[in-house]
PDB file of N, CA and C in Angstrom:
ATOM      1  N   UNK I   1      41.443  -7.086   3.279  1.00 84.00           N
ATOM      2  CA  UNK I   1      42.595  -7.346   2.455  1.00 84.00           C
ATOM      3  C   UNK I   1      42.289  -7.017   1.007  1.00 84.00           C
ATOM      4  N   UNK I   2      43.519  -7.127  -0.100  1.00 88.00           N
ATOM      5  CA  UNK I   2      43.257  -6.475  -0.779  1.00 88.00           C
ATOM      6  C   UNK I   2      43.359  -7.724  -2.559  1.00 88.00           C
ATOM      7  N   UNK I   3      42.305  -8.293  -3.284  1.00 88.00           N
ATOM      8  CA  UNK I   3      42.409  -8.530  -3.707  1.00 88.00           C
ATOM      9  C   UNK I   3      43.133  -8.699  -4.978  1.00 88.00           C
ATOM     10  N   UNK I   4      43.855  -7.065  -5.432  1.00 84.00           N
ATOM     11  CA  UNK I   4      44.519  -7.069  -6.547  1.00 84.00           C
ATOM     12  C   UNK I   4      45.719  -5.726  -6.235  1.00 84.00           C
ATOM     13  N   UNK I   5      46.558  -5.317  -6.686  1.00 85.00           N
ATOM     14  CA  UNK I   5      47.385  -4.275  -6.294  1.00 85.00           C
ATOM     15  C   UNK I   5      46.276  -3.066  -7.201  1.00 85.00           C
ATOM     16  N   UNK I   6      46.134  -2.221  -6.394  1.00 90.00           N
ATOM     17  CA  UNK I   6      45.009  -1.207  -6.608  1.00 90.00           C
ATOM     18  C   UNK I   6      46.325  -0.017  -5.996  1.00 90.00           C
ATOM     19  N   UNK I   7      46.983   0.432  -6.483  1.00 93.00           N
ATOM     20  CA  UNK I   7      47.573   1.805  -5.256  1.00 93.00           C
ATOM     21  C   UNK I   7      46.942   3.095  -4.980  1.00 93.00           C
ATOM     22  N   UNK I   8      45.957   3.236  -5.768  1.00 94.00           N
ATOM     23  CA  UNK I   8      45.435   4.621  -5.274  1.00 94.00           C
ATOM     24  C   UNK I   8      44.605   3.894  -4.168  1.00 94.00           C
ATOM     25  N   UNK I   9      43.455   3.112  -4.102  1.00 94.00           N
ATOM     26  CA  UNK I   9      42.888   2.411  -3.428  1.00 94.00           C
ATOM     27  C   UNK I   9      43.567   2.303  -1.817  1.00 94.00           C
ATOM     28  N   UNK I  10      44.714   2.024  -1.950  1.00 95.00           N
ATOM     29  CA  UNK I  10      45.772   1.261  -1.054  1.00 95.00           C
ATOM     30  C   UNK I  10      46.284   3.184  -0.369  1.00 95.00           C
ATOM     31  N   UNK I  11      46.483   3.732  -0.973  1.00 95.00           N
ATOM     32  CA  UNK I  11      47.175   5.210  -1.134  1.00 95.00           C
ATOM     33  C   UNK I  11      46.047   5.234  -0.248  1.00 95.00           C
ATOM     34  N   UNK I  12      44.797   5.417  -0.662  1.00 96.00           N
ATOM     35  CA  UNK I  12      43.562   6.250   0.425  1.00 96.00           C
ATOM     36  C   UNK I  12      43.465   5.791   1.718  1.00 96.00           C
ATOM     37  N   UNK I  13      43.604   4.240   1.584  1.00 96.00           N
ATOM     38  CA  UNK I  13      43.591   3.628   2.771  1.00 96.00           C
ATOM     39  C   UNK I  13      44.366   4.331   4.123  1.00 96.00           C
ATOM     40  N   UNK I  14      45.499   4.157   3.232  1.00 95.00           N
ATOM     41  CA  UNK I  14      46.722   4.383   4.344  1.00 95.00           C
ATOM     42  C   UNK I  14      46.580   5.937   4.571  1.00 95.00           C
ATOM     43  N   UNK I  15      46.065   7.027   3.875  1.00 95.00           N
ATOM     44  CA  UNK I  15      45.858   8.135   4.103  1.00 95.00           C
ATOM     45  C   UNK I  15      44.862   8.211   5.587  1.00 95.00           C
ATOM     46  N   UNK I  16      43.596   7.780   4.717  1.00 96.00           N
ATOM     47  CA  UNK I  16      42.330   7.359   6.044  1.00 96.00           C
ATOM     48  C   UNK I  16      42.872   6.777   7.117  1.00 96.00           C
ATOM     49  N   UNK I  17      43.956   6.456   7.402  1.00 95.00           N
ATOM     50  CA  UNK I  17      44.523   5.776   8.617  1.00 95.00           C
ATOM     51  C   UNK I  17      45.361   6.833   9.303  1.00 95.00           C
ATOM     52  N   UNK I  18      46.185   7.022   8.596  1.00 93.00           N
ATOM     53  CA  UNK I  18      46.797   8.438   9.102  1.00 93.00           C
ATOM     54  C   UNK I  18      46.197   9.671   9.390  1.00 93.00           C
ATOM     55  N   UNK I  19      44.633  10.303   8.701  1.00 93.00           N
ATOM     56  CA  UNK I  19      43.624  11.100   9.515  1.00 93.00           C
ATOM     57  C   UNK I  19      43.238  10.439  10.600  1.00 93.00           C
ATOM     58  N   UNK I  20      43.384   9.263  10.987  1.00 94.00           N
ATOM     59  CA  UNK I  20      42.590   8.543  12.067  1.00 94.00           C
ATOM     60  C   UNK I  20      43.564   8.971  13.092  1.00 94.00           C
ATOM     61  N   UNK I  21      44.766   8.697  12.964  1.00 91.00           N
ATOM     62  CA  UNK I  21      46.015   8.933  14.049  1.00 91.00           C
ATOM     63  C   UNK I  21      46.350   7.549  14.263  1.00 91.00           C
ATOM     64  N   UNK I  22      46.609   6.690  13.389  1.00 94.00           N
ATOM     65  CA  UNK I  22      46.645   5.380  13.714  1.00 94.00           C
ATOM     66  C   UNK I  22      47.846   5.475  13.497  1.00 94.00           C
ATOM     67  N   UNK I  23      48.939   4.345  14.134  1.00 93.00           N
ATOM     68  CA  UNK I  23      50.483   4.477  14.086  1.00 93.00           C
ATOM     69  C   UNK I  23      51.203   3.418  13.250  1.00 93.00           C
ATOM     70  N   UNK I  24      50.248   2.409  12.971  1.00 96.00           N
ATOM     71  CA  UNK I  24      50.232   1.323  11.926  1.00 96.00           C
ATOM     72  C   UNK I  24      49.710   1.121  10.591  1.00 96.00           C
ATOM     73  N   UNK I  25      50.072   0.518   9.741  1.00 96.00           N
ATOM     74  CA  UNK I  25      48.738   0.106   8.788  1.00 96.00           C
ATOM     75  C   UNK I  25      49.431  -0.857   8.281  1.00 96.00           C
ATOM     76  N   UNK I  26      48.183  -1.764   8.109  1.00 96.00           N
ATOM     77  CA  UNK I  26      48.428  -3.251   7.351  1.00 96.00           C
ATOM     78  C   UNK I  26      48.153  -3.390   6.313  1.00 96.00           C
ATOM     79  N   UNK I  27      48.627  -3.828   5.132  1.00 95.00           N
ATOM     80  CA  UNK I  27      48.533  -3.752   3.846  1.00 95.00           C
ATOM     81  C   UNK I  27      48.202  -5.476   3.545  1.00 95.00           C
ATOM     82  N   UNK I  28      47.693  -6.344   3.363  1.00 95.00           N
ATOM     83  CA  UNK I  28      46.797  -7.568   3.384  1.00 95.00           C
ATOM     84  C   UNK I  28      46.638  -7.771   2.307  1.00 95.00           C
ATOM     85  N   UNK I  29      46.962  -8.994   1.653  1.00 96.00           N
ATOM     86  CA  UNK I  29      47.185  -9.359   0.224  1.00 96.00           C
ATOM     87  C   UNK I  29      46.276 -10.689  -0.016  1.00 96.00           C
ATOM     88  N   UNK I  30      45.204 -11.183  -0.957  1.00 95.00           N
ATOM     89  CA  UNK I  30      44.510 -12.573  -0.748  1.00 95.00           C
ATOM     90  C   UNK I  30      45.398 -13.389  -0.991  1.00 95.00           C
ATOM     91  N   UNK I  31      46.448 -13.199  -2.036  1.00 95.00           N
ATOM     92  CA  UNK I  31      47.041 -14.191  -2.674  1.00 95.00           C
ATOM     93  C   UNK I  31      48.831 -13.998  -2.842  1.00 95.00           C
ATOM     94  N   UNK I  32      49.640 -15.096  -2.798  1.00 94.00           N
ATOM     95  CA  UNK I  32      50.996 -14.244  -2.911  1.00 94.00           C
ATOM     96  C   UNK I  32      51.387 -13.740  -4.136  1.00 94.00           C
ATOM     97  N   UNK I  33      50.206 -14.448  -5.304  1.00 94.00           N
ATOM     98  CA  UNK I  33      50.678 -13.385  -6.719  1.00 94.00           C
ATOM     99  C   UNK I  33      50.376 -12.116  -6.480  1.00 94.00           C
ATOM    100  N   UNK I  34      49.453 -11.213  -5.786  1.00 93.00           N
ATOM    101  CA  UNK I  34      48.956 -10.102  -5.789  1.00 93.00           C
ATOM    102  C   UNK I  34      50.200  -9.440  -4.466  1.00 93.00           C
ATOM    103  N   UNK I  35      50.189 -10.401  -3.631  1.00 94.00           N
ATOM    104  CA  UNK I  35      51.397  -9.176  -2.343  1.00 94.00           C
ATOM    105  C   UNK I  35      52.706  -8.888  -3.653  1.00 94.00           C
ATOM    106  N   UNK I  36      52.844 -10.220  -4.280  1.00 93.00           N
ATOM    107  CA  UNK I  36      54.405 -10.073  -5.119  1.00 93.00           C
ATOM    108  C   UNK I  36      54.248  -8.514  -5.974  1.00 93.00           C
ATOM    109  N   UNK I  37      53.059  -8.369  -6.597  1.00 92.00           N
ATOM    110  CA  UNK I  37      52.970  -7.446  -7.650  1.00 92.00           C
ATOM    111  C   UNK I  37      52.347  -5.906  -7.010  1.00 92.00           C
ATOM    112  N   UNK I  38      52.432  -6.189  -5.534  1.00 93.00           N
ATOM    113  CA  UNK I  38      52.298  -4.890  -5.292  1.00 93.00           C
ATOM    114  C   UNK I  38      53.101  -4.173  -4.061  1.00 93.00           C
ATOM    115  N   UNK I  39      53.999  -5.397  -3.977  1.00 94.00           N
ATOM    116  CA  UNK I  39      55.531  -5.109  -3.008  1.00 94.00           C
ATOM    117  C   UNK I  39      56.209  -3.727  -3.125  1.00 94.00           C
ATOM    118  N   UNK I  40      56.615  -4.175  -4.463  1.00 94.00           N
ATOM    119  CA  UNK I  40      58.000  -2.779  -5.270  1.00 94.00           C
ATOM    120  C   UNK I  40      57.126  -1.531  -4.743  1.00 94.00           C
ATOM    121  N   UNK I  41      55.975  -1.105  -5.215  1.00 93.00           N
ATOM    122  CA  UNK I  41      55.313  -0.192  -5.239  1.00 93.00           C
ATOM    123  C   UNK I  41      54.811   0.266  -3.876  1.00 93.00           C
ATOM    124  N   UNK I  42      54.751  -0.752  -2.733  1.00 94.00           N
ATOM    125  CA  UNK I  42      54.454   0.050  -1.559  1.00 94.00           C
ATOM    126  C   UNK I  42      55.873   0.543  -1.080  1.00 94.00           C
ATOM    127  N   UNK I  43      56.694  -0.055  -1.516  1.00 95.00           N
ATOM    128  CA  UNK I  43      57.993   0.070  -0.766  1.00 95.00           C
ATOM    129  C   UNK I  43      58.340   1.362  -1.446  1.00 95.00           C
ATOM    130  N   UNK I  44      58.408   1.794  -2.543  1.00 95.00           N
ATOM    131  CA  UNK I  44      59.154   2.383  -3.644  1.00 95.00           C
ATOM    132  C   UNK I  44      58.490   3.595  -3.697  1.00 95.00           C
ATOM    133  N   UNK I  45      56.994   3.603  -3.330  1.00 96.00           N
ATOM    134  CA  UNK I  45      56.086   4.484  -3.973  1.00 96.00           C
ATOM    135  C   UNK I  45      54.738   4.616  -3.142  1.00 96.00           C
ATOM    136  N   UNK I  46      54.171   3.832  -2.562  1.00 96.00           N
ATOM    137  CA  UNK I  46      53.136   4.477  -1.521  1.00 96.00           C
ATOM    138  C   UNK I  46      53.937   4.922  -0.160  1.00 96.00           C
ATOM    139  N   UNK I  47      54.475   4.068   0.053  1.00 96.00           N
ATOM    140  CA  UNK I  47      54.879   4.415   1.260  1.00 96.00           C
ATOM    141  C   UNK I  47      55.348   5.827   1.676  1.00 96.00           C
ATOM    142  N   UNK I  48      56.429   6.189   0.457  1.00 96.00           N
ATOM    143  CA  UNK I  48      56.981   7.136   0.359  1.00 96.00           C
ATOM    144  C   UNK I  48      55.824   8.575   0.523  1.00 96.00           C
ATOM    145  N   UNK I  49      54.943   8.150  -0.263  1.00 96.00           N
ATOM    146  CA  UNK I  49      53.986   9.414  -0.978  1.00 96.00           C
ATOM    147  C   UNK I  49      52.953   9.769   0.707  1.00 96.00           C
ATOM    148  N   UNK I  50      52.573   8.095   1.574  1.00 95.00           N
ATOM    149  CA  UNK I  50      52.396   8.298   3.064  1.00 95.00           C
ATOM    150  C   UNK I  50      52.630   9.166   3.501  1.00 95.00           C
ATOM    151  N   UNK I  51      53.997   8.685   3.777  1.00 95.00           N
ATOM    152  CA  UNK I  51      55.107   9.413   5.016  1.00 95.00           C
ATOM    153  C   UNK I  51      54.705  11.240   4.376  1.00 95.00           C
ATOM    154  N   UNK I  52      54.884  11.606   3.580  1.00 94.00           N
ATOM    155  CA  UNK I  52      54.559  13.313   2.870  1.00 94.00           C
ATOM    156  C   UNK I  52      53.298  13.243   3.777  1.00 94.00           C
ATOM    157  N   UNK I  53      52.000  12.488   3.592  1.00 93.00           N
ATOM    158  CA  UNK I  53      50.435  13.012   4.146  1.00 93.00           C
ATOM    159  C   UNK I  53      50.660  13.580   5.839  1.00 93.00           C
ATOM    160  N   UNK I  54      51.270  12.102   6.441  1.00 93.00           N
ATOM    161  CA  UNK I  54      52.095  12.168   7.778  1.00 93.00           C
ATOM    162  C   UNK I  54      52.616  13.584   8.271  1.00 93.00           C
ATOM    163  N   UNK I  55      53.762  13.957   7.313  1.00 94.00           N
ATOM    164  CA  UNK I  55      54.221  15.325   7.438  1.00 94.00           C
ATOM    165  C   UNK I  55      53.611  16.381   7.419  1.00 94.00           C
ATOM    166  N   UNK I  56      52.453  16.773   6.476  1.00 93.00           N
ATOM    167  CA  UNK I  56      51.761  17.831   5.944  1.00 93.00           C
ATOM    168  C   UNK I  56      50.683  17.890   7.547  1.00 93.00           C
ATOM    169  N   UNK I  57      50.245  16.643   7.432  1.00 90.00           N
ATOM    170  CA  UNK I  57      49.056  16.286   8.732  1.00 90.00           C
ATOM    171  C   UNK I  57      50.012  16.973  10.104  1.00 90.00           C
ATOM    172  N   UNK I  58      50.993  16.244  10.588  1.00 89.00           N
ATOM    173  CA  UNK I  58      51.604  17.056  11.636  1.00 89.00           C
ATOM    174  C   UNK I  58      52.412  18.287  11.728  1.00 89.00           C
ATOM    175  N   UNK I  59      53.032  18.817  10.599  1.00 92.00           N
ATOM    176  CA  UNK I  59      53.682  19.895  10.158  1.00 92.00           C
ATOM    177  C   UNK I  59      55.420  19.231  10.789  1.00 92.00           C
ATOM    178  N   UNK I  60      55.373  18.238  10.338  1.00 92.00           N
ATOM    179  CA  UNK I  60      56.856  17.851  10.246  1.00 92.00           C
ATOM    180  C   UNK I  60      57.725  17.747   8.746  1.00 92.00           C
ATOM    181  N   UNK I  61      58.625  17.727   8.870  1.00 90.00           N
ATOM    182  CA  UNK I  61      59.664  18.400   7.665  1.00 90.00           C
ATOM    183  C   UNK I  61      60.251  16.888   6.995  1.00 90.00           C
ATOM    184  N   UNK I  62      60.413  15.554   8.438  1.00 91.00           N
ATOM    185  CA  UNK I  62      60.940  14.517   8.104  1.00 91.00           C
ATOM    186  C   UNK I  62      59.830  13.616   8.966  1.00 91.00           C
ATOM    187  N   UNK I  63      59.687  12.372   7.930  1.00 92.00           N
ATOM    188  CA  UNK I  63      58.809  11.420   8.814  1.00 92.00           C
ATOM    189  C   UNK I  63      59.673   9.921   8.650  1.00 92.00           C
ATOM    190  N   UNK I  64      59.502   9.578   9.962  1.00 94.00           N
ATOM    191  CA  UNK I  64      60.309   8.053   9.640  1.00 94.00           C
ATOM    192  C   UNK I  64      59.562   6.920   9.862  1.00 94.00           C
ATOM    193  N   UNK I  65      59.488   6.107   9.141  1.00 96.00           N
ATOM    194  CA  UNK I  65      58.664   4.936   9.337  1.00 96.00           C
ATOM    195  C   UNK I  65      59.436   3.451   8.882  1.00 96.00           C
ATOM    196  N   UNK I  66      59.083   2.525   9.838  1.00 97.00           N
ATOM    197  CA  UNK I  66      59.850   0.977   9.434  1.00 97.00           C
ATOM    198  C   UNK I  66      58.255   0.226   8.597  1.00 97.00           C
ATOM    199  N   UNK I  67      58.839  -0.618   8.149  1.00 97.00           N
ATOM    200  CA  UNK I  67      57.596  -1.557   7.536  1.00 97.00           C
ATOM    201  C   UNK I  67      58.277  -3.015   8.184  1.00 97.00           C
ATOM    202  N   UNK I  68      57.709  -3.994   8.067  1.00 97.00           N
ATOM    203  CA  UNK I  68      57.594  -5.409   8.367  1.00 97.00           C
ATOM    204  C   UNK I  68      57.359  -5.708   7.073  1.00 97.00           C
ATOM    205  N   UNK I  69      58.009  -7.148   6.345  1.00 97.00           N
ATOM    206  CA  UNK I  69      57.515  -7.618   5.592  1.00 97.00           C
ATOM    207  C   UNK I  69      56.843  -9.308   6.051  1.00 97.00           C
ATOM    208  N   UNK I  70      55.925  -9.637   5.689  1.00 97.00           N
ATOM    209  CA  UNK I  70      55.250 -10.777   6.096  1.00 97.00           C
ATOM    210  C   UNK I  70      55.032 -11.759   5.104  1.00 97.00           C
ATOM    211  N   UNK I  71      55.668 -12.260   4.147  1.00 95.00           N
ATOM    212  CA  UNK I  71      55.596 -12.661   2.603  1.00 95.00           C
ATOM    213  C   UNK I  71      55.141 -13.747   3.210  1.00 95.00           C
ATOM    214  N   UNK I  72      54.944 -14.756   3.913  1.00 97.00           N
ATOM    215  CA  UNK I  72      54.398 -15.734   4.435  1.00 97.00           C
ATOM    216  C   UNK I  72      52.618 -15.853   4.239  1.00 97.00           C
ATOM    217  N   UNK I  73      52.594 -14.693   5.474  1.00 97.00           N
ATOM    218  CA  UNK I  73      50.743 -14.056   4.863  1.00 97.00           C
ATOM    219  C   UNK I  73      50.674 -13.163   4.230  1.00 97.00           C
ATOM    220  N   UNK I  74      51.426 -12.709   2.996  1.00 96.00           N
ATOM    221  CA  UNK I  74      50.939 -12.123   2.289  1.00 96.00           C
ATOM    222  C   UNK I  74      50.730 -10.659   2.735  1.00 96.00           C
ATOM    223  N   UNK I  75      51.211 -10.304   3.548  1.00 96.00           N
ATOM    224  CA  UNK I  75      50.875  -8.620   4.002  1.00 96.00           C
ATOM    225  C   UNK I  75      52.042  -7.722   4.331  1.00 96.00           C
ATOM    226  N   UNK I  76      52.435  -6.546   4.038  1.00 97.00           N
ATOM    227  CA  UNK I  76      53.287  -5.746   4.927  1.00 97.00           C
ATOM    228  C   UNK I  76      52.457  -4.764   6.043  1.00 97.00           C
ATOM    229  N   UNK I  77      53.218  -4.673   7.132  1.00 97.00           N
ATOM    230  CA  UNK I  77      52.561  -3.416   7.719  1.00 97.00           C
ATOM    231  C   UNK I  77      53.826  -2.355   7.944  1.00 97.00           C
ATOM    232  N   UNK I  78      53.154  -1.273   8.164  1.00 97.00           N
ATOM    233  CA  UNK I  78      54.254  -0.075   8.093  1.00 97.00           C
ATOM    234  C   UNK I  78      54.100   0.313   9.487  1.00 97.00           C
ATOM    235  N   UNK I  79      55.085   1.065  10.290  1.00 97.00           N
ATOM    236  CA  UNK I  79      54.972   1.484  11.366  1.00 97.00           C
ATOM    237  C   UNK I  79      55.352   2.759  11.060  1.00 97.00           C
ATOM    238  N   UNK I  80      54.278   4.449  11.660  1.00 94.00           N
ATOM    239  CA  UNK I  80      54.763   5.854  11.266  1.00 94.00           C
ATOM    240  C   UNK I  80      55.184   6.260  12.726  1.00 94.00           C
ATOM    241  N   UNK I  81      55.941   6.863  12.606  1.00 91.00           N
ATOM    242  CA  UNK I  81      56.881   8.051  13.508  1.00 91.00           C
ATOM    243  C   UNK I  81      56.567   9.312  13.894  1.00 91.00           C
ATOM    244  N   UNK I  82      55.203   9.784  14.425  1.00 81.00           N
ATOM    245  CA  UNK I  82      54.921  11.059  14.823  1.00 81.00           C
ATOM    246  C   UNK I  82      55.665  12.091  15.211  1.00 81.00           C
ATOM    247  N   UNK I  83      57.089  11.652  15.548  1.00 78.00           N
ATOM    248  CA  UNK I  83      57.398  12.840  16.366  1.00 78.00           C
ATOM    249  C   UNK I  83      58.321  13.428  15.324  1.00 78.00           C
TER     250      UNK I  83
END
């Protein structure tokens, strides 16, 4: 998990997951000040910049992905769309 909102950090992660072929990724927050301050930005802005690696990696034009939000524990996970 991720102690502070870091997005490049968070960006590589989810990259390294998507070379893996993984269809998930969990984004894990220690604290709910840190999920709060790095919400907007996965939603708004990693996620987005993902879904592009996704595309380039499979040679797709559109990638669709849902996220979960978990504000309870502190984590979102994203679900990607291969096909």
């Amino acid at each position: 998990y991720y102690d502070a909102c870091d997005p490049q950090a968070i960006l590589n992660a989810m990259n390294d997951s998507i070379s893996a072929g993984n269809d998930t990724f969990t984004c894990k927050f220690s604290s709910s000040e840190a999920y709060g301050q790095a919400r907007d930005g996965l939603i708004g802005e990693l996620f987005p910049e993902a879904a592009r690696t996704v595309g380039r990696q499979h040679g797709l034009e559109q990638v669709k992905y849902t996220y979960i939000e978990d504000a309870a524990h502190n984590k979102i996970i994203v679900f990607w769309n291969y096909q």
